[in-house]
XYZ file of N, CA, C and O in Angstrom:
452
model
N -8.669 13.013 -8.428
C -9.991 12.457 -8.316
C -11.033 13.532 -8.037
O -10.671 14.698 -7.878
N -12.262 13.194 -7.977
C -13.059 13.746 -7.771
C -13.707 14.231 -6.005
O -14.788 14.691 -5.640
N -12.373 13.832 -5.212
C -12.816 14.223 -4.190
C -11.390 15.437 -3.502
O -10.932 15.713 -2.393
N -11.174 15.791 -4.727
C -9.836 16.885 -4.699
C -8.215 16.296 -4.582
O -7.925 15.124 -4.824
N -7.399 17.162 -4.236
C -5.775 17.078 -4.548
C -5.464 15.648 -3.251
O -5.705 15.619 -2.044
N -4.963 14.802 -4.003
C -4.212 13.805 -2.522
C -3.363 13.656 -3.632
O -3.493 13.801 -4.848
N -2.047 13.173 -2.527
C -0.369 12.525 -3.034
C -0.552 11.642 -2.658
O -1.132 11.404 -1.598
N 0.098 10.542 -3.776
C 0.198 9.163 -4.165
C 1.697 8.732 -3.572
O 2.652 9.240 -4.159
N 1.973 7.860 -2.486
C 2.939 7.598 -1.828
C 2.821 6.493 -1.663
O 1.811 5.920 -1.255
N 4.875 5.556 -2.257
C 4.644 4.263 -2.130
C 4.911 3.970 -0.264
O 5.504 4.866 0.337
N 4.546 2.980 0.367
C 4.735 2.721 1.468
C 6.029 3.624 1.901
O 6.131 4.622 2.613
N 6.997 2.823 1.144
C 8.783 2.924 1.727
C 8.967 4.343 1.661
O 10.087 4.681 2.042
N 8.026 5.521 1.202
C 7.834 6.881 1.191
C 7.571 7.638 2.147
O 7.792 8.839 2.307
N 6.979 6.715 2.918
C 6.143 7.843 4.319
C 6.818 7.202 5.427
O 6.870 5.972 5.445
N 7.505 8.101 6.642
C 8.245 8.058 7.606
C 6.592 7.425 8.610
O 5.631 8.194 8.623
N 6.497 6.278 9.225
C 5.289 5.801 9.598
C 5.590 5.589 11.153
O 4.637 5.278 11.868
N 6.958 5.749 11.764
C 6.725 6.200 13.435
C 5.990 7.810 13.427
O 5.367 8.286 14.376
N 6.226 8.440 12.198
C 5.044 9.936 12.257
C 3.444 9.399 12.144
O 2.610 10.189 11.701
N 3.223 8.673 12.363
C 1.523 8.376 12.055
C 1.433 7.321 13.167
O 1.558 6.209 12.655
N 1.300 7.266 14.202
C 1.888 6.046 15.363
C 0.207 5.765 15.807
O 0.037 4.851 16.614
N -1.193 6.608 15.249
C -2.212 6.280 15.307
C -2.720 5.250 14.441
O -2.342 5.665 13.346
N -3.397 4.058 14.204
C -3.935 3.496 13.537
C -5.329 3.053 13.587
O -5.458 2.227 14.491
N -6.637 3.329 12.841
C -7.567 2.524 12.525
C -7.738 2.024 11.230
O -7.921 2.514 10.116
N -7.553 0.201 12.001
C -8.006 -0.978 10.842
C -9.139 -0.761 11.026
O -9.744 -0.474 12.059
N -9.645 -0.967 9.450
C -11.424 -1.003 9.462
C -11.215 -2.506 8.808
O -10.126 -3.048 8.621
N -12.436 -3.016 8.524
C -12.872 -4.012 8.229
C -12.210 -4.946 6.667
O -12.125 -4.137 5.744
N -11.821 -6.189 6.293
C -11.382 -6.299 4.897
C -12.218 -5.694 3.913
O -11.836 -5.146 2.878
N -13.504 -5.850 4.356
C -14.376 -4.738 2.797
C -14.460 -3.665 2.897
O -15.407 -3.084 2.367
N -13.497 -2.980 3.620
C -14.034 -1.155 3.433
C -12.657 -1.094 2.232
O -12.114 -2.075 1.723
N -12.372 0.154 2.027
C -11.903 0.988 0.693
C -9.809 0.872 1.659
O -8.955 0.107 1.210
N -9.614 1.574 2.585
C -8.612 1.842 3.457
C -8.350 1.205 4.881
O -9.129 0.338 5.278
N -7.484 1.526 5.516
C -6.871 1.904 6.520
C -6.564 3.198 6.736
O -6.007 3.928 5.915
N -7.079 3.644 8.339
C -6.372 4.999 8.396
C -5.800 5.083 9.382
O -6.165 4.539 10.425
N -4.362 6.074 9.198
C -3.231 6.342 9.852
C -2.944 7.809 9.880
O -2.972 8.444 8.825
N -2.610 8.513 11.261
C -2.895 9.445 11.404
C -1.220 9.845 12.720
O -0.610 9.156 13.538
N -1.100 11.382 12.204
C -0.060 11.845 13.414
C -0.882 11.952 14.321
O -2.081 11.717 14.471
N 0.455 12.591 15.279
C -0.663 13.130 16.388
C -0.743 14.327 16.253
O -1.019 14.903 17.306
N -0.593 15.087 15.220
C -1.235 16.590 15.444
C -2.742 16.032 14.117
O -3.447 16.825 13.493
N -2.807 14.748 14.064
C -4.192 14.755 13.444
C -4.311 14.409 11.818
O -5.423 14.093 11.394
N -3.252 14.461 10.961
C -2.758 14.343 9.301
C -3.671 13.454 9.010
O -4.241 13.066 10.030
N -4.043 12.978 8.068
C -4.873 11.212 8.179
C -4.039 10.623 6.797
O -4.009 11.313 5.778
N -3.513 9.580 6.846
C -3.136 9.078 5.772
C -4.248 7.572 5.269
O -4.730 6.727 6.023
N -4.366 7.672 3.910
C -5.538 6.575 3.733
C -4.737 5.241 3.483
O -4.614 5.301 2.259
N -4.349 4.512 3.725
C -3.704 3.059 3.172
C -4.599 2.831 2.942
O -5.436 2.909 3.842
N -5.053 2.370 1.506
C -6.006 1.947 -0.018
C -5.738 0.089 0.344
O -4.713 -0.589 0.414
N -6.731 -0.129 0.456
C -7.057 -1.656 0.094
C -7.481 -2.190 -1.127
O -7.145 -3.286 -1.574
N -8.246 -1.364 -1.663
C -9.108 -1.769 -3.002
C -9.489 0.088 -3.728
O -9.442 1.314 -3.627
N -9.712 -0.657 -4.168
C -10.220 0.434 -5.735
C -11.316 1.113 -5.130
O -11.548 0.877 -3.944
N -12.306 2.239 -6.007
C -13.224 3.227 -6.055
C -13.737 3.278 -7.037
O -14.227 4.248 -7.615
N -13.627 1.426 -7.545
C -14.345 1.802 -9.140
C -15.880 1.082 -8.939
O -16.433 0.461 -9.847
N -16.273 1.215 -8.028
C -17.744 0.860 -7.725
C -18.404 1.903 -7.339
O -19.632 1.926 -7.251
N -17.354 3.231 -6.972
C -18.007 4.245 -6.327
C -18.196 5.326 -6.991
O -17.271 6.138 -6.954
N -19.489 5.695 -7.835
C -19.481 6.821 -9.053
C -19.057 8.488 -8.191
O -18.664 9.503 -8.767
N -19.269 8.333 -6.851
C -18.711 9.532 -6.514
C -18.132 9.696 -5.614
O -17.883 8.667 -4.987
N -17.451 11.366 -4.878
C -16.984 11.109 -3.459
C -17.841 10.877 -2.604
O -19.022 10.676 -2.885
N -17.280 10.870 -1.219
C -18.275 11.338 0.292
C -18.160 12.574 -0.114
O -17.367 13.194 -0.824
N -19.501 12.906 0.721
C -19.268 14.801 0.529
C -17.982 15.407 1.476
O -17.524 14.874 2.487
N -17.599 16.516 0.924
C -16.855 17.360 1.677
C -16.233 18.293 0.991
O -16.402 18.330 -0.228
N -15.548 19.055 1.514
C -14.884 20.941 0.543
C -14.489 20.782 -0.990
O -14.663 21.622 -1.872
N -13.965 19.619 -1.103
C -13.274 19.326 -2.785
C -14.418 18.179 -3.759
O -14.340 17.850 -4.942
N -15.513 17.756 -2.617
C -16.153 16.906 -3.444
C -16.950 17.128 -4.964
O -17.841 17.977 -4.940
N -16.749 16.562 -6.035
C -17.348 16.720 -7.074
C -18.542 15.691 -7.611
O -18.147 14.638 -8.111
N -19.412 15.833 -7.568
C -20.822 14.414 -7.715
C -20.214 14.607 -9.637
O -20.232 15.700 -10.203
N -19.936 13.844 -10.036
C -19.492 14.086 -11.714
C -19.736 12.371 -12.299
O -19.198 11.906 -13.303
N -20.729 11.597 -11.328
C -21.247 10.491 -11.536
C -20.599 9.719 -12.715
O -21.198 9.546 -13.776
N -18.961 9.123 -12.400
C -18.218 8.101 -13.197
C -18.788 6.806 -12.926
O -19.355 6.279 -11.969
N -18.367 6.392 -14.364
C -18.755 4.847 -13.965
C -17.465 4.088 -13.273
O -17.575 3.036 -12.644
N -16.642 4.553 -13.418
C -15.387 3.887 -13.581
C -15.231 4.231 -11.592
O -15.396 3.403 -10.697
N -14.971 5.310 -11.492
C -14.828 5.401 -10.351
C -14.654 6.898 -9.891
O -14.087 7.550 -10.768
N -14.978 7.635 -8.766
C -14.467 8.752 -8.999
C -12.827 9.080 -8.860
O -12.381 10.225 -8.789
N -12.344 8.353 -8.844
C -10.731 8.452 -8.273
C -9.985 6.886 -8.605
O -10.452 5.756 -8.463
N -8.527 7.382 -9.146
C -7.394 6.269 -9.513
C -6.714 5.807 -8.431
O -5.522 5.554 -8.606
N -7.335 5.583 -7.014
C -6.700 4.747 -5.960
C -6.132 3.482 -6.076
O -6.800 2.497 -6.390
N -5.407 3.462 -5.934
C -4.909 1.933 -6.144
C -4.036 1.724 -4.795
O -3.076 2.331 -4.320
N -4.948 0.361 -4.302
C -4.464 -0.678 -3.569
C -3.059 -0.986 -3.291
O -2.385 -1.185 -4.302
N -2.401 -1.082 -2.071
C -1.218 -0.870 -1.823
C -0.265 0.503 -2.133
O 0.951 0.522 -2.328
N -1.173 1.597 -2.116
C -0.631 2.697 -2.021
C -1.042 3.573 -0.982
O -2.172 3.283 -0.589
N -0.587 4.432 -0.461
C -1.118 5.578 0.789
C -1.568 6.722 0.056
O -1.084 7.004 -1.040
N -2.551 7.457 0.654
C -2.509 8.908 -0.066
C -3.202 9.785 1.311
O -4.059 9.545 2.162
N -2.417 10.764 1.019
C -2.428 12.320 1.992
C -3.144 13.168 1.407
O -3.043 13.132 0.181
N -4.244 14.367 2.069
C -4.578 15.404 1.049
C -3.515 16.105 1.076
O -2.771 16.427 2.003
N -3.503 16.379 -0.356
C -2.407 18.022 -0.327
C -2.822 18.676 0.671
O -1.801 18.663 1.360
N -3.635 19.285 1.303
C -3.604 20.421 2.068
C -2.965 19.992 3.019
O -2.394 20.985 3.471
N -2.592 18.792 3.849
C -2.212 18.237 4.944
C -0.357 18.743 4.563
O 0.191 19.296 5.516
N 0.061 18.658 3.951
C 1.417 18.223 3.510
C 2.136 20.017 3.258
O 1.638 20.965 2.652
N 3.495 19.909 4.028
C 4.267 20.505 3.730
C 5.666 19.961 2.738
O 5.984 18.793 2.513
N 6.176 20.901 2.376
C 7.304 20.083 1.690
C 8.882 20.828 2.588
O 9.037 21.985 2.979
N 9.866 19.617 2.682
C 11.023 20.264 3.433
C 11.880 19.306 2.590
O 11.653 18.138 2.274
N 13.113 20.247 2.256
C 14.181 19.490 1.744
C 14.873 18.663 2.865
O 15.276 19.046 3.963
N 14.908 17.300 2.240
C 15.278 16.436 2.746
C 16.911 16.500 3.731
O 17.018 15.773 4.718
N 17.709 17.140 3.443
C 18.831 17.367 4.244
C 18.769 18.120 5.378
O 19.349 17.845 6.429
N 17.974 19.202 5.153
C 17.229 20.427 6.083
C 16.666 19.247 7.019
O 17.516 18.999 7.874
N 15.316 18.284 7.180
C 14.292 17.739 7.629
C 15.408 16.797 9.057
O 15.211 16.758 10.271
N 16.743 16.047 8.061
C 17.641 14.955 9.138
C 18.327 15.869 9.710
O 18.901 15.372 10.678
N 18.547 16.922 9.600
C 19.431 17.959 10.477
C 18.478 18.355 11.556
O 19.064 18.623 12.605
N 16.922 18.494 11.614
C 16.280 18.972 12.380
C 16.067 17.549 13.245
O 16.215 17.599 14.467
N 15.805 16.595 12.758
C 15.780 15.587 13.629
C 17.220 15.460 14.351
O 17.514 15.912 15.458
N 17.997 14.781 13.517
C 19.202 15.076 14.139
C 19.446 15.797 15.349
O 19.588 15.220 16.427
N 19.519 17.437 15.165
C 19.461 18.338 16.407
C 18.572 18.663 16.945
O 18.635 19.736 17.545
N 17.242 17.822 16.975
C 15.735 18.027 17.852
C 15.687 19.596 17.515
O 15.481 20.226 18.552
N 15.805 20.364 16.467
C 15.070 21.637 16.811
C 14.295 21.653 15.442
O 14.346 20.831 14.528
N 13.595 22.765 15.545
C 11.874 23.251 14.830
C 12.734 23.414 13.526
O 13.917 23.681 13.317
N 11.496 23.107 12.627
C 11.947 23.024 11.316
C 10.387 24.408 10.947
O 9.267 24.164 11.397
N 10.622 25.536 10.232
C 9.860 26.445 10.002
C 9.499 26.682 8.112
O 10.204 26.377 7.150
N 8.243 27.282 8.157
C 7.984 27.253 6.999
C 8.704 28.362 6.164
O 9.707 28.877 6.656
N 8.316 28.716 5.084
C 8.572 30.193 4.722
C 8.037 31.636 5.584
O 8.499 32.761 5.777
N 7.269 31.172 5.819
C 6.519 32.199 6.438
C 6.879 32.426 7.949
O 6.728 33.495 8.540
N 7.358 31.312 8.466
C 7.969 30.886 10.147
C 7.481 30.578 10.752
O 7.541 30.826 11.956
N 6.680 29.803 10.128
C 5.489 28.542 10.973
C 6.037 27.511 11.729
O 5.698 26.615 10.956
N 6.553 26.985 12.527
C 6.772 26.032 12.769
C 6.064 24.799 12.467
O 4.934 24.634 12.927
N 6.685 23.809 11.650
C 6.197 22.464 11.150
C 6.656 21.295 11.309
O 6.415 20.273 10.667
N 7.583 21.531 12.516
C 7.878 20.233 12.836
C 9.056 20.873 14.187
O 9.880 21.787 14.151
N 8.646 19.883 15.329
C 9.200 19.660 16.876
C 9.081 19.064 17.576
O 9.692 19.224 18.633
């Protein structure tokens, strides 16, 4: 979309005791947002963005005035920005839970404890 990179995740996708924050907004806003506690925000999509020719402003926003919408959100889906998101192979990720210890990036970031 036009308001930069987010991943498209069905519910049964996102581990959601990690997001244990929630604000419901209202039935006519766009989402729900759900958030870790180091802060991630995940959008649970209520409705579409095809009324909305552009983004809110911010670092990835593009004004490229669609009619359609600026973005293919669809309702009953979650979406994360990419920048929020690491990726960990899944066997690696239950072993770290499993044995409560730090799961590190390439670099040796720690990204999860």
């Amino acid at each position: 979309g036009d308001d930069g990179p987010y991943v498209e995740f069905r519910h049964e996708q996102l581990v959601w005791v990690m997001f244990p924050l929630i604000k419901r907004r209202p039935p006519w806003t766009y989402y729900d947002e759900h958030y870790t506690v180091s802060g991630i925000k995940a959008y649970d999509q209520k409705k579409t963005v095809g009324d909305k020719p552009n983004p809110p402003p911010g670092e990835w926003s593009a004004r490229n005035n669609r009619p359609e919408g600026y973005a293919g959100y669809r309702p009953g889906f979650v979406y994360v920005s990419a920048d929020s998101l690491r990726c960990v192979e899944e066997r690696v990720w239950r072993q770290a839970m499993m044995t409560k210890s730090v799961l590190h990036d390439l670099k040796g970031n720690p990204v999860w404890h």
